[in-house]
PDB file of N, CA and C in Angstrom:
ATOM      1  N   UNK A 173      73.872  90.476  84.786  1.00 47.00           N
ATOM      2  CA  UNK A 173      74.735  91.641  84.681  1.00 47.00           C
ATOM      3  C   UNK A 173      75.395  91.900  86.033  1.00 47.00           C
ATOM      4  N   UNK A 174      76.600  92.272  86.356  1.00 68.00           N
ATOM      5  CA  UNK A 174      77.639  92.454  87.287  1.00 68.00           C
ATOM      6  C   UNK A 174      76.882  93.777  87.565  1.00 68.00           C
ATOM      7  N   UNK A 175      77.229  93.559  88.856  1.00 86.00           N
ATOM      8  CA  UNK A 175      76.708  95.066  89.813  1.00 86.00           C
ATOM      9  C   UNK A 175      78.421  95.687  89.763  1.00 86.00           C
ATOM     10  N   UNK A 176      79.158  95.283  89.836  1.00 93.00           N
ATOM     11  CA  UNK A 176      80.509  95.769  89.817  1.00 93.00           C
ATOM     12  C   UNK A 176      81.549  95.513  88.349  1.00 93.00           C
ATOM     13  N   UNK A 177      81.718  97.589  88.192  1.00 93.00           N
ATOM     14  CA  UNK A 177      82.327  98.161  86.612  1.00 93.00           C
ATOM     15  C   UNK A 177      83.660  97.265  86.948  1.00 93.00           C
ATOM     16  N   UNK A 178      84.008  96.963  85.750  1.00 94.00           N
ATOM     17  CA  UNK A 178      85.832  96.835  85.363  1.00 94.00           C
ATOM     18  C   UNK A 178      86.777  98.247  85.304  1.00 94.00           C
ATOM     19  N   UNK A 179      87.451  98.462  86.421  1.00 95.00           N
ATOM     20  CA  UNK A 179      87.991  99.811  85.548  1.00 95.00           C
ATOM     21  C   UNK A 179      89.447  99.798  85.066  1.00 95.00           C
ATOM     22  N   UNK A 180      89.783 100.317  84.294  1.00 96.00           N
ATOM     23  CA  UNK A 180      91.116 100.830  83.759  1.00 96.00           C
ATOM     24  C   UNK A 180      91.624 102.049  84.027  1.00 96.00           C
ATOM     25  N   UNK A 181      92.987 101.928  83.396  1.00 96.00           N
ATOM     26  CA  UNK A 181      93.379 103.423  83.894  1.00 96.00           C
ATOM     27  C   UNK A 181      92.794 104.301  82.477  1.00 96.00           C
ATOM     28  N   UNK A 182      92.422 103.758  81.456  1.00 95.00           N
ATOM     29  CA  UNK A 182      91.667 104.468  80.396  1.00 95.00           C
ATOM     30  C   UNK A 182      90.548 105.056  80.552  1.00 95.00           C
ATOM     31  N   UNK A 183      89.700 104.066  81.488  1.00 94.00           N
ATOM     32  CA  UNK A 183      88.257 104.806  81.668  1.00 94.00           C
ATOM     33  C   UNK A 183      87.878 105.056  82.878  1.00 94.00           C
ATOM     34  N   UNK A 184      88.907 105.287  83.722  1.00 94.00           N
ATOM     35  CA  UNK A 184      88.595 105.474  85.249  1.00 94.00           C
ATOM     36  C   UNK A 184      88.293 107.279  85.331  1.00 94.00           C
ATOM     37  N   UNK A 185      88.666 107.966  84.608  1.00 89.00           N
ATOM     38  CA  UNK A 185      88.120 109.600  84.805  1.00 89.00           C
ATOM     39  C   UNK A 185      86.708 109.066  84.339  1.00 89.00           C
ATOM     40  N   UNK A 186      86.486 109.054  83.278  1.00 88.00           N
ATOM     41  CA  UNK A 186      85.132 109.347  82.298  1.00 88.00           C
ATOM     42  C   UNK A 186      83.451 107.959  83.823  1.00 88.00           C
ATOM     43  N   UNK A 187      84.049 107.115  83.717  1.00 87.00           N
ATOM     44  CA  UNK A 187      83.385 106.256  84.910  1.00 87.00           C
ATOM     45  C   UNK A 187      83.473 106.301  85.556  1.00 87.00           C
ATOM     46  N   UNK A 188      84.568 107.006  86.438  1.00 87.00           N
ATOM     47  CA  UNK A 188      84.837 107.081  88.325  1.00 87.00           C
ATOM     48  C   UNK A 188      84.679 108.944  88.749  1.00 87.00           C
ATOM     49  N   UNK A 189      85.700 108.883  88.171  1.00 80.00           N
ATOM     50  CA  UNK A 189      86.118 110.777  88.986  1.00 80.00           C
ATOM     51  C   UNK A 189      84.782 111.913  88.610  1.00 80.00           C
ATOM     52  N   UNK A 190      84.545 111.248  87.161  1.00 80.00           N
ATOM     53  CA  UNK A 190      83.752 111.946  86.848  1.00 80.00           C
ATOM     54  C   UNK A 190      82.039 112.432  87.316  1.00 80.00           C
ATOM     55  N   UNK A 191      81.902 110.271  87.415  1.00 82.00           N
ATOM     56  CA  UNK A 191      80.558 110.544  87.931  1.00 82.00           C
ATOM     57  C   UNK A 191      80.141 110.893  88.980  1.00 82.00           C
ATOM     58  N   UNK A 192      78.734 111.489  89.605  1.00 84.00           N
ATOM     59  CA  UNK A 192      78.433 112.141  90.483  1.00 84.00           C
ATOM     60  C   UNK A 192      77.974 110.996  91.919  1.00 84.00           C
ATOM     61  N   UNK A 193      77.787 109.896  91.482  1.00 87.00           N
ATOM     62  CA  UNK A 193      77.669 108.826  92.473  1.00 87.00           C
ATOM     63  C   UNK A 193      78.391 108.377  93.324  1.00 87.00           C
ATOM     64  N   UNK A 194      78.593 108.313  94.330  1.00 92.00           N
ATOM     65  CA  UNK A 194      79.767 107.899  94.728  1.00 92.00           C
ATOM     66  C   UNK A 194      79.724 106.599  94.756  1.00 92.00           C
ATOM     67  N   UNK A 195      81.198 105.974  94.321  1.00 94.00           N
ATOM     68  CA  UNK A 195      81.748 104.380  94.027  1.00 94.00           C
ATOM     69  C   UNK A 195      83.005 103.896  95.082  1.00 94.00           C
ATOM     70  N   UNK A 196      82.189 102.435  95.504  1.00 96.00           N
ATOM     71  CA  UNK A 196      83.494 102.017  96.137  1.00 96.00           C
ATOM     72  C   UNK A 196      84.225 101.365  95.069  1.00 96.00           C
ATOM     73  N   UNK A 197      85.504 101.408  95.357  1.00 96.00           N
ATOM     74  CA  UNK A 197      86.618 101.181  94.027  1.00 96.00           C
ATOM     75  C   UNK A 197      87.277  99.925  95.280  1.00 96.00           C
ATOM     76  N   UNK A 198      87.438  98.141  94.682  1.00 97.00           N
ATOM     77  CA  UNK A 198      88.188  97.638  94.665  1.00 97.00           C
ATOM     78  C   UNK A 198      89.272  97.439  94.001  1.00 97.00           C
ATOM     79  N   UNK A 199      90.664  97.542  94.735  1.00 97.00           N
ATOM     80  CA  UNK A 199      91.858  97.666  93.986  1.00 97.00           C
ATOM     81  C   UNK A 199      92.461  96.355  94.593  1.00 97.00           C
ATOM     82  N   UNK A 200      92.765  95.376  93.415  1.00 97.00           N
ATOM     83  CA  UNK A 200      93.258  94.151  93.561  1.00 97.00           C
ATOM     84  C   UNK A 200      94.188  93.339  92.654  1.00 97.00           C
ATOM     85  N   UNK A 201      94.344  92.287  92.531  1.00 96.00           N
ATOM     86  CA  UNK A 201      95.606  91.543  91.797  1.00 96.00           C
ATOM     87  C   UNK A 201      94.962  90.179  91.590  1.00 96.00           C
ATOM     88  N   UNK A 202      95.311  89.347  90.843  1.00 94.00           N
ATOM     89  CA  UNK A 202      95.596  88.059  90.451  1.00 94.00           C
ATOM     90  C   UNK A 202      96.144  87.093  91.404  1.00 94.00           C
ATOM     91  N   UNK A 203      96.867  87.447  91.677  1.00 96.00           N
ATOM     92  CA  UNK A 203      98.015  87.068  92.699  1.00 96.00           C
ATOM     93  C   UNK A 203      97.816  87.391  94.280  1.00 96.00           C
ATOM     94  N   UNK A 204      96.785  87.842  94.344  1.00 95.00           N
ATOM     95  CA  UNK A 204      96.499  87.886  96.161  1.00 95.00           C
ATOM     96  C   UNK A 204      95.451  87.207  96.463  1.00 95.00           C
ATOM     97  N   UNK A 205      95.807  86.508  97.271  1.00 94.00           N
ATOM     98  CA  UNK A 205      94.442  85.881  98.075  1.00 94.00           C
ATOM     99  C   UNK A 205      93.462  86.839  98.493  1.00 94.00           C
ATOM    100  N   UNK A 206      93.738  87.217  99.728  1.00 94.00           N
ATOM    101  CA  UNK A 206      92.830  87.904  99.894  1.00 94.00           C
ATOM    102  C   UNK A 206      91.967  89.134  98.775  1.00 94.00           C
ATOM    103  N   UNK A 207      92.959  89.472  98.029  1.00 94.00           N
ATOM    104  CA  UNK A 207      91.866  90.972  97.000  1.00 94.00           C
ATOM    105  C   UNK A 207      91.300  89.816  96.678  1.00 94.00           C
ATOM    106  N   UNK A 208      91.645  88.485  96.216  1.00 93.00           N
ATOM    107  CA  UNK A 208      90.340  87.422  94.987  1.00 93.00           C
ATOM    108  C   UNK A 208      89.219  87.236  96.358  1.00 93.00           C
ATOM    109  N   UNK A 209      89.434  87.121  97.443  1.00 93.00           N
ATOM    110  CA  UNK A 209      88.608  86.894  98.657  1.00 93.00           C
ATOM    111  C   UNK A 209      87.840  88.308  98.677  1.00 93.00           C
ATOM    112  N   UNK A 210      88.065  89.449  98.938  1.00 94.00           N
ATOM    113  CA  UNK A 210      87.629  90.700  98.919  1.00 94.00           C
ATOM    114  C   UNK A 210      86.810  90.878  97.413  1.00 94.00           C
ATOM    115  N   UNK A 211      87.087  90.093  96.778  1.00 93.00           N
ATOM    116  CA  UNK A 211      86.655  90.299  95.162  1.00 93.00           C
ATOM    117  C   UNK A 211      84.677  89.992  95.539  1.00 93.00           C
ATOM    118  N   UNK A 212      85.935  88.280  96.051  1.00 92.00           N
ATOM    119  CA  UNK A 212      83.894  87.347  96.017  1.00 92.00           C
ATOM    120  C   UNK A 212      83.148  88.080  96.945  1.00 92.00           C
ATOM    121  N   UNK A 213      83.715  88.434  98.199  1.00 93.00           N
ATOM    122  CA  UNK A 213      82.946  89.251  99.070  1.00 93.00           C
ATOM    123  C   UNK A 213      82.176  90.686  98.189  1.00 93.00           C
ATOM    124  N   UNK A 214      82.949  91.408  98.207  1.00 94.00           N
ATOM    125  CA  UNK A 214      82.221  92.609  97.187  1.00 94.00           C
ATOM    126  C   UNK A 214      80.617  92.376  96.594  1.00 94.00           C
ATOM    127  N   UNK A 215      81.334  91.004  95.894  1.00 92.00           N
ATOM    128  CA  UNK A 215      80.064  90.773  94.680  1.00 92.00           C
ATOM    129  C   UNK A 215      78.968  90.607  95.713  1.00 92.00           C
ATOM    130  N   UNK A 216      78.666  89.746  95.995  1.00 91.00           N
ATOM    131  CA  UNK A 216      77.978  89.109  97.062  1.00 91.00           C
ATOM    132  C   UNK A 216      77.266  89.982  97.991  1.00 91.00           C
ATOM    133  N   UNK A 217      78.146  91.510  98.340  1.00 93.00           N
ATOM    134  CA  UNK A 217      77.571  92.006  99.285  1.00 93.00           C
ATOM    135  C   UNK A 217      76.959  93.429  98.306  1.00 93.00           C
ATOM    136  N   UNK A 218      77.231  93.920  97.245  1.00 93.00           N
ATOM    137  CA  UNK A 218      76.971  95.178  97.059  1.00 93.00           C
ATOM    138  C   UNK A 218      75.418  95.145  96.352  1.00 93.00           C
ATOM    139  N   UNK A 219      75.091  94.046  96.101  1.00 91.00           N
ATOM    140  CA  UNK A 219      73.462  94.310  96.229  1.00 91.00           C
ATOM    141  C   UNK A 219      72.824  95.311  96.647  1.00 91.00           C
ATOM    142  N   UNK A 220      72.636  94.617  97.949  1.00 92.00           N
ATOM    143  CA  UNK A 220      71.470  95.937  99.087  1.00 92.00           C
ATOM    144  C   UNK A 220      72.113  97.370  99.064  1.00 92.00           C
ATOM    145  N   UNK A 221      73.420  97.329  98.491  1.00 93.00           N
ATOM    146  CA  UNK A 221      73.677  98.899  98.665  1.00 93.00           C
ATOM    147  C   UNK A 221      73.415  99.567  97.268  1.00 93.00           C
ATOM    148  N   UNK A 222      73.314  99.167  96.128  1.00 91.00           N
ATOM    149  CA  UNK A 222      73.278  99.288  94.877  1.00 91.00           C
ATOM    150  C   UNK A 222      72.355 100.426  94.450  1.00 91.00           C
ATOM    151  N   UNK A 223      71.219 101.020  95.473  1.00 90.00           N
ATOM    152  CA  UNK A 223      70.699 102.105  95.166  1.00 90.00           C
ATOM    153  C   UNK A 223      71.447 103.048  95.181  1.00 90.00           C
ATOM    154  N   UNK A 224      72.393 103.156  96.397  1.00 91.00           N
ATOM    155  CA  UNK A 224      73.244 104.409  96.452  1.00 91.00           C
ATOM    156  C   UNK A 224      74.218 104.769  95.995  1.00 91.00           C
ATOM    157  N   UNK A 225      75.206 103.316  96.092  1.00 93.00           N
ATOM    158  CA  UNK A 225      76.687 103.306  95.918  1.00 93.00           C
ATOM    159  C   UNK A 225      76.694 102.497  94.256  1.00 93.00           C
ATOM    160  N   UNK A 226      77.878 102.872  93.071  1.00 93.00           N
ATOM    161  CA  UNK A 226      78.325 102.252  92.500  1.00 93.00           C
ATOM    162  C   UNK A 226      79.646 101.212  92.820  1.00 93.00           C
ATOM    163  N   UNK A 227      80.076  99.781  92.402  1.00 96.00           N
ATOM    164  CA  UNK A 227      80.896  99.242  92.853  1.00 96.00           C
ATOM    165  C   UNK A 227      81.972  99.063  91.339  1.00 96.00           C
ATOM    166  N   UNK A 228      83.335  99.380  91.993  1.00 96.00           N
ATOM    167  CA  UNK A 228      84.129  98.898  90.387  1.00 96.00           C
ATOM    168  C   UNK A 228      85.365  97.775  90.957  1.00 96.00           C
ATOM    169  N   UNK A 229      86.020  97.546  89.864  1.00 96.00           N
ATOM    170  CA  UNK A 229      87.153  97.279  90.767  1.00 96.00           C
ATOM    171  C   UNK A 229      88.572  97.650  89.356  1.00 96.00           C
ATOM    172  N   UNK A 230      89.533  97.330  90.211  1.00 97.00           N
ATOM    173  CA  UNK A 230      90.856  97.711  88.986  1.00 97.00           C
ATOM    174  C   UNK A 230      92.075  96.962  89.728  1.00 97.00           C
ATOM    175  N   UNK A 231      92.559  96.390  88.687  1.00 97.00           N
ATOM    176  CA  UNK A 231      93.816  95.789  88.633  1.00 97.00           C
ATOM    177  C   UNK A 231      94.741  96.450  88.817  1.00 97.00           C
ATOM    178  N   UNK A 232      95.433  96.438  89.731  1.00 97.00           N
ATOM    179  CA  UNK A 232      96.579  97.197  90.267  1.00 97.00           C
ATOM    180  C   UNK A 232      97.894  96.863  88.996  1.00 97.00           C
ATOM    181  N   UNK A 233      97.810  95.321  89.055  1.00 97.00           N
ATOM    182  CA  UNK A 233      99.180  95.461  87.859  1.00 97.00           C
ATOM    183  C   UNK A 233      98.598  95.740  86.340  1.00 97.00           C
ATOM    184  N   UNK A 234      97.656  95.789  86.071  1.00 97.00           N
ATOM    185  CA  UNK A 234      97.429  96.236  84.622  1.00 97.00           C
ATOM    186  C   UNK A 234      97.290  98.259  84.465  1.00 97.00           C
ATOM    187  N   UNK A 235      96.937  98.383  85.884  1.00 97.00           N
ATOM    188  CA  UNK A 235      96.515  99.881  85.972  1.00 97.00           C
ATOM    189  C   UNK A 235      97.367 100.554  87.138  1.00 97.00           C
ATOM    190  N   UNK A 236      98.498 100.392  86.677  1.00 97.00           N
ATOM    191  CA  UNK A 236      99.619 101.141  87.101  1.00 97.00           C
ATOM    192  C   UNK A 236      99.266 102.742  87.433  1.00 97.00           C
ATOM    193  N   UNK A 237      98.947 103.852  86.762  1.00 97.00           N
ATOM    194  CA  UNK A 237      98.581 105.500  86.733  1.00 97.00           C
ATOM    195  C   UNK A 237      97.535 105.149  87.984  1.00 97.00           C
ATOM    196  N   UNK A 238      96.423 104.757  87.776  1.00 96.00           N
ATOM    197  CA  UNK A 238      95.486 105.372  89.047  1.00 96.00           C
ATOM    198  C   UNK A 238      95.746 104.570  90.024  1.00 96.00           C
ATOM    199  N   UNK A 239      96.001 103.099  90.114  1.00 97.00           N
ATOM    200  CA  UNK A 239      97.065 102.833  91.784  1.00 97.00           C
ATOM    201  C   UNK A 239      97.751 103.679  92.125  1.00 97.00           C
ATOM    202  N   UNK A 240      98.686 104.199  91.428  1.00 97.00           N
ATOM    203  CA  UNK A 240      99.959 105.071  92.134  1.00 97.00           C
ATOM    204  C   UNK A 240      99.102 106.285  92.668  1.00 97.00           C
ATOM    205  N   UNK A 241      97.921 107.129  91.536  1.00 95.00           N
ATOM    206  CA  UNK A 241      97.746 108.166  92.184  1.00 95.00           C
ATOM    207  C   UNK A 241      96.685 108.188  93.147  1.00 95.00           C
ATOM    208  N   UNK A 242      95.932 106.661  94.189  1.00 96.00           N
ATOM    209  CA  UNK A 242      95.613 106.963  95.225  1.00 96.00           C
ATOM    210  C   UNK A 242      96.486 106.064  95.890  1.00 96.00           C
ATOM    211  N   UNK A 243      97.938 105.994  95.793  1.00 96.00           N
ATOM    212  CA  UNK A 243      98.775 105.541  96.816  1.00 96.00           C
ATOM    213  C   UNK A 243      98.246 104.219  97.710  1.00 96.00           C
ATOM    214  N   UNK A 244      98.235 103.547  96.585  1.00 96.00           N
ATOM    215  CA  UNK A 244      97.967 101.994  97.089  1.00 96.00           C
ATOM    216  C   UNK A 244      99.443 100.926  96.944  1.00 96.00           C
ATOM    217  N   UNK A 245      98.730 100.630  98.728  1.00 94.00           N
ATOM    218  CA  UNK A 245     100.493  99.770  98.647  1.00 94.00           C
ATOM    219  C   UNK A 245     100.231  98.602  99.396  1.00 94.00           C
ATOM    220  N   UNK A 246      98.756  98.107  99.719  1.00 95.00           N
ATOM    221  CA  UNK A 246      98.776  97.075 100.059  1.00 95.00           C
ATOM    222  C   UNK A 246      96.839  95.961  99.223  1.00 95.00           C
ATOM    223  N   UNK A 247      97.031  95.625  99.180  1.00 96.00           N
ATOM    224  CA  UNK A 247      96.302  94.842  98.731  1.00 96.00           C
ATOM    225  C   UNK A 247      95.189  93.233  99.807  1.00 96.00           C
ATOM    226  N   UNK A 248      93.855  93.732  99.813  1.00 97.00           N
ATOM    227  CA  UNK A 248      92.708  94.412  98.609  1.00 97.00           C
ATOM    228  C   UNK A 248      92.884  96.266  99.647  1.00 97.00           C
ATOM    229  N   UNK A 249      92.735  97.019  98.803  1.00 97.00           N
ATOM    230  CA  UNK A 249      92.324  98.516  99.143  1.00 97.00           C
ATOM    231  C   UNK A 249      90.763  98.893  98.652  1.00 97.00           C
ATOM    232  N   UNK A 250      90.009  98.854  99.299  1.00 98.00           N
ATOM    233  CA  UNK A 250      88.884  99.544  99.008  1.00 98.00           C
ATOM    234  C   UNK A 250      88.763 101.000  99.162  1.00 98.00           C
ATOM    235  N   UNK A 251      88.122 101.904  98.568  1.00 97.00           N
ATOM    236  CA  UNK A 251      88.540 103.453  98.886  1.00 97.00           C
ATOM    237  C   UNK A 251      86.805 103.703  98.657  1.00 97.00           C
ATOM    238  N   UNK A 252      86.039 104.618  98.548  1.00 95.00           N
ATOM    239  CA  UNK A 252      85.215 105.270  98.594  1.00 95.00           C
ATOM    240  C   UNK A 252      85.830 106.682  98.112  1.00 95.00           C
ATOM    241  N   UNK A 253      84.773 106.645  96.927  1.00 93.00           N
ATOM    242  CA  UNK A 253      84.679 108.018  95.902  1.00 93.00           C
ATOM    243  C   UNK A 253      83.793 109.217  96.316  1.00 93.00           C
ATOM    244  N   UNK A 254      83.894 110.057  96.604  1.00 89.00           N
ATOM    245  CA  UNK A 254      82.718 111.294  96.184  1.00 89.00           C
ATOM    246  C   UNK A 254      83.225 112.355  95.589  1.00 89.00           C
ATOM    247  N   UNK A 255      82.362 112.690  94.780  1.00 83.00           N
ATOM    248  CA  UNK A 255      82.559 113.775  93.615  1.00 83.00           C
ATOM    249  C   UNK A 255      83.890 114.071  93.688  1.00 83.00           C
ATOM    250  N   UNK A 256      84.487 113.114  93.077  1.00 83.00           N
ATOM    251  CA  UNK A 256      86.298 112.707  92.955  1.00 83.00           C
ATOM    252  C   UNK A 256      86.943 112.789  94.152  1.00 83.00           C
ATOM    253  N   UNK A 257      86.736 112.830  95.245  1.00 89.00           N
ATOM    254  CA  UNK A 257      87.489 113.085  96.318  1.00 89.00           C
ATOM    255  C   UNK A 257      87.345 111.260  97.487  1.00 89.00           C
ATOM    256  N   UNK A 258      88.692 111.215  97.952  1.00 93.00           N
ATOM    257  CA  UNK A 258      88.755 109.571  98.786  1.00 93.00           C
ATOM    258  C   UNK A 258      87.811 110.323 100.258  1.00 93.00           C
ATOM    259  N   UNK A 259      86.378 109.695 100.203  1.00 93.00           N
ATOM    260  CA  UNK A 259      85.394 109.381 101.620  1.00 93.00           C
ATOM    261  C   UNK A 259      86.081 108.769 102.709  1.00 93.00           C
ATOM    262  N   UNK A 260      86.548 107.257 101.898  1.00 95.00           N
ATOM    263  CA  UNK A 260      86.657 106.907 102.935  1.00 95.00           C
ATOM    264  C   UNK A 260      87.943 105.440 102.369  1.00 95.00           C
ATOM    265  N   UNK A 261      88.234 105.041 103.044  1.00 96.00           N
ATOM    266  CA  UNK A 261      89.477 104.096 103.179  1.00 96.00           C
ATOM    267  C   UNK A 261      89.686 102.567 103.636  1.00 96.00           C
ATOM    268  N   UNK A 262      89.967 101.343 103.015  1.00 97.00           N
ATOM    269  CA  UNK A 262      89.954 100.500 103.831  1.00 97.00           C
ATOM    270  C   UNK A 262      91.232  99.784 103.229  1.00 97.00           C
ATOM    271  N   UNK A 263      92.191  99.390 104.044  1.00 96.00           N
ATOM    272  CA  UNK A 263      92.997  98.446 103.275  1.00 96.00           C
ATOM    273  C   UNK A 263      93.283  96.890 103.959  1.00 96.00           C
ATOM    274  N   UNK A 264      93.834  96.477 103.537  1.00 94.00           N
ATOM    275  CA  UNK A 264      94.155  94.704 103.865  1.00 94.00           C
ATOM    276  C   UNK A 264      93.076  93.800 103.895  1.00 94.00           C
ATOM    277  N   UNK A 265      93.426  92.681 104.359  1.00 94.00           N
ATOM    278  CA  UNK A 265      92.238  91.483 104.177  1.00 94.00           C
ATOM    279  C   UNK A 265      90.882  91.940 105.425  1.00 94.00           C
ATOM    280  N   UNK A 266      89.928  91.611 104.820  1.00 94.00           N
ATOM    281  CA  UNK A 266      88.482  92.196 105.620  1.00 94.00           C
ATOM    282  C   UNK A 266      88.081  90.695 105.767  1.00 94.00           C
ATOM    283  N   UNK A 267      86.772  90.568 107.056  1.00 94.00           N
ATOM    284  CA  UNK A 267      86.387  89.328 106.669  1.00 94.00           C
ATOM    285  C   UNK A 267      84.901  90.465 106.145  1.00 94.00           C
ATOM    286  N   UNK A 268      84.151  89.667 106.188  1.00 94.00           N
ATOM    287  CA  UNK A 268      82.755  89.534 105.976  1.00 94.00           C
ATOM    288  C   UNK A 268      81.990  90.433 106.741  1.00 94.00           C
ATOM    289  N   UNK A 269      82.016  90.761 107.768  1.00 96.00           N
ATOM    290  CA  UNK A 269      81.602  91.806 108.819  1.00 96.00           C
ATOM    291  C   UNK A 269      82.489  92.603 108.576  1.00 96.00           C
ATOM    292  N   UNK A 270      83.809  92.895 108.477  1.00 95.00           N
ATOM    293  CA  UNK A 270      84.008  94.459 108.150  1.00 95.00           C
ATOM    294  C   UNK A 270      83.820  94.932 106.910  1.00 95.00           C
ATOM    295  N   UNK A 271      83.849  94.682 105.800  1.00 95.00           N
ATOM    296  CA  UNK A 271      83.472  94.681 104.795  1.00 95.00           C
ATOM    297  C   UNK A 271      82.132  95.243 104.712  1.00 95.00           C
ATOM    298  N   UNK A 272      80.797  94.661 105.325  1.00 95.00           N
ATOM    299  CA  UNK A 272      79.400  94.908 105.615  1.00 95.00           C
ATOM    300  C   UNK A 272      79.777  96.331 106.339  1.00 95.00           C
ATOM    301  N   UNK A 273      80.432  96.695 107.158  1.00 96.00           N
ATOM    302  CA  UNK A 273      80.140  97.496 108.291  1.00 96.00           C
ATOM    303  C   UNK A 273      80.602  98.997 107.297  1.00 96.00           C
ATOM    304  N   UNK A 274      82.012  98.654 106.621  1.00 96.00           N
ATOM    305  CA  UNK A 274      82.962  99.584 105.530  1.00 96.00           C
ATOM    306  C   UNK A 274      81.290  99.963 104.437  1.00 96.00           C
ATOM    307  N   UNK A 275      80.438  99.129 103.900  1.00 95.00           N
ATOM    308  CA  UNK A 275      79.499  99.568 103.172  1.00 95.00           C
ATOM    309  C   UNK A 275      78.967 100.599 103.753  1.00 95.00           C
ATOM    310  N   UNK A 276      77.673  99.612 104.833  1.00 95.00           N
ATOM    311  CA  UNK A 276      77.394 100.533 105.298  1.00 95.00           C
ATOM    312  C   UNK A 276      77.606 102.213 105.644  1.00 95.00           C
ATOM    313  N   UNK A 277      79.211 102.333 106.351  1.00 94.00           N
ATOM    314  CA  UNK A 277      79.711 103.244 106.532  1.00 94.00           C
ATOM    315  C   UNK A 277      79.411 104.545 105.632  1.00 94.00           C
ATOM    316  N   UNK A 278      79.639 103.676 104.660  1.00 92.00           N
ATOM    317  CA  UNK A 278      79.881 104.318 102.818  1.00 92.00           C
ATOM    318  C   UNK A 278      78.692 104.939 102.822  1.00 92.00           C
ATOM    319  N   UNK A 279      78.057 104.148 102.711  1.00 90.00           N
ATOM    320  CA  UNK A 279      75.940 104.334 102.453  1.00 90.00           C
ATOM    321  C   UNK A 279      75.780 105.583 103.109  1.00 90.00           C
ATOM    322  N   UNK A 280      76.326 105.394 104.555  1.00 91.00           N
ATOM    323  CA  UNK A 280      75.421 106.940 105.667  1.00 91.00           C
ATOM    324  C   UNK A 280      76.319 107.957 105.201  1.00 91.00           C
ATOM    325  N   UNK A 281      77.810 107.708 104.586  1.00 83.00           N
ATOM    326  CA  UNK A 281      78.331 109.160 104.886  1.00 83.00           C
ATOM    327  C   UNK A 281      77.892 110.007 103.024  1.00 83.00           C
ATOM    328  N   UNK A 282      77.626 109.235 102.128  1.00 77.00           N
ATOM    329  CA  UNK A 282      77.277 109.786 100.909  1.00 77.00           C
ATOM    330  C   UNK A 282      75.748 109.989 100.557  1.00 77.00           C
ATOM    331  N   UNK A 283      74.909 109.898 101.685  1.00 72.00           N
ATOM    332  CA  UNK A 283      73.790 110.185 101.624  1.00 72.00           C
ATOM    333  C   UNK A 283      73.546 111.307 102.273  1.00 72.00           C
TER     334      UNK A 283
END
């Protein structure tokens, strides 16, 4: 089973805004290297954080409504959720250490 939800713009209130967990949300494409690079990274890394944090991700060109309404304009965007509100922010290609460090980050400030 995937540690990281699929989201849509259908079920992104009822699974994201709604829930009380906070989720890092990958926002990515087909067509970018790096979000498919940010993709494998994600998987790979959200293990050890999996007590605290939920992980999703969403297709920017299939899910047009919630890209636009957290103003994503570059690709991969990672954002951090709490009780519907953006924590925290990351955009463009990450390697491997910022990515780890962006978790982390996540972990101390929603605990």
């Amino acid at each position: 089973m995937s540690l990281i939800l699929n989201i849509t713009d259908a079920n992104f209130e009822t699974e994201i805004a709604r829930n009380p967990r906070p989720t890092v949300i990958l926002f990515h494409a087909t067509w970018s290297g790096p979000a498919r690079m940010s993709s494998v990274l994600t998987t790979e890394l959200a293990q050890p954080f999996a007590d605290v944090l939920n992980f999703a991700s969403i297709n920017v060109d299939q899910n047009p409504q919630t890209t636009a309404s957290y103003g994503i304009s570059s690709l991969p965007t990672f954002i951090v959720l709490r009780a519907g509100l953006v924590a925290d922010r990351l955009a463009g290609p990450v390697s491997r250490t910022a990515l780890q460090s962006f978790l982390e980050n996540a972990q101390a400030i929603c605990t």
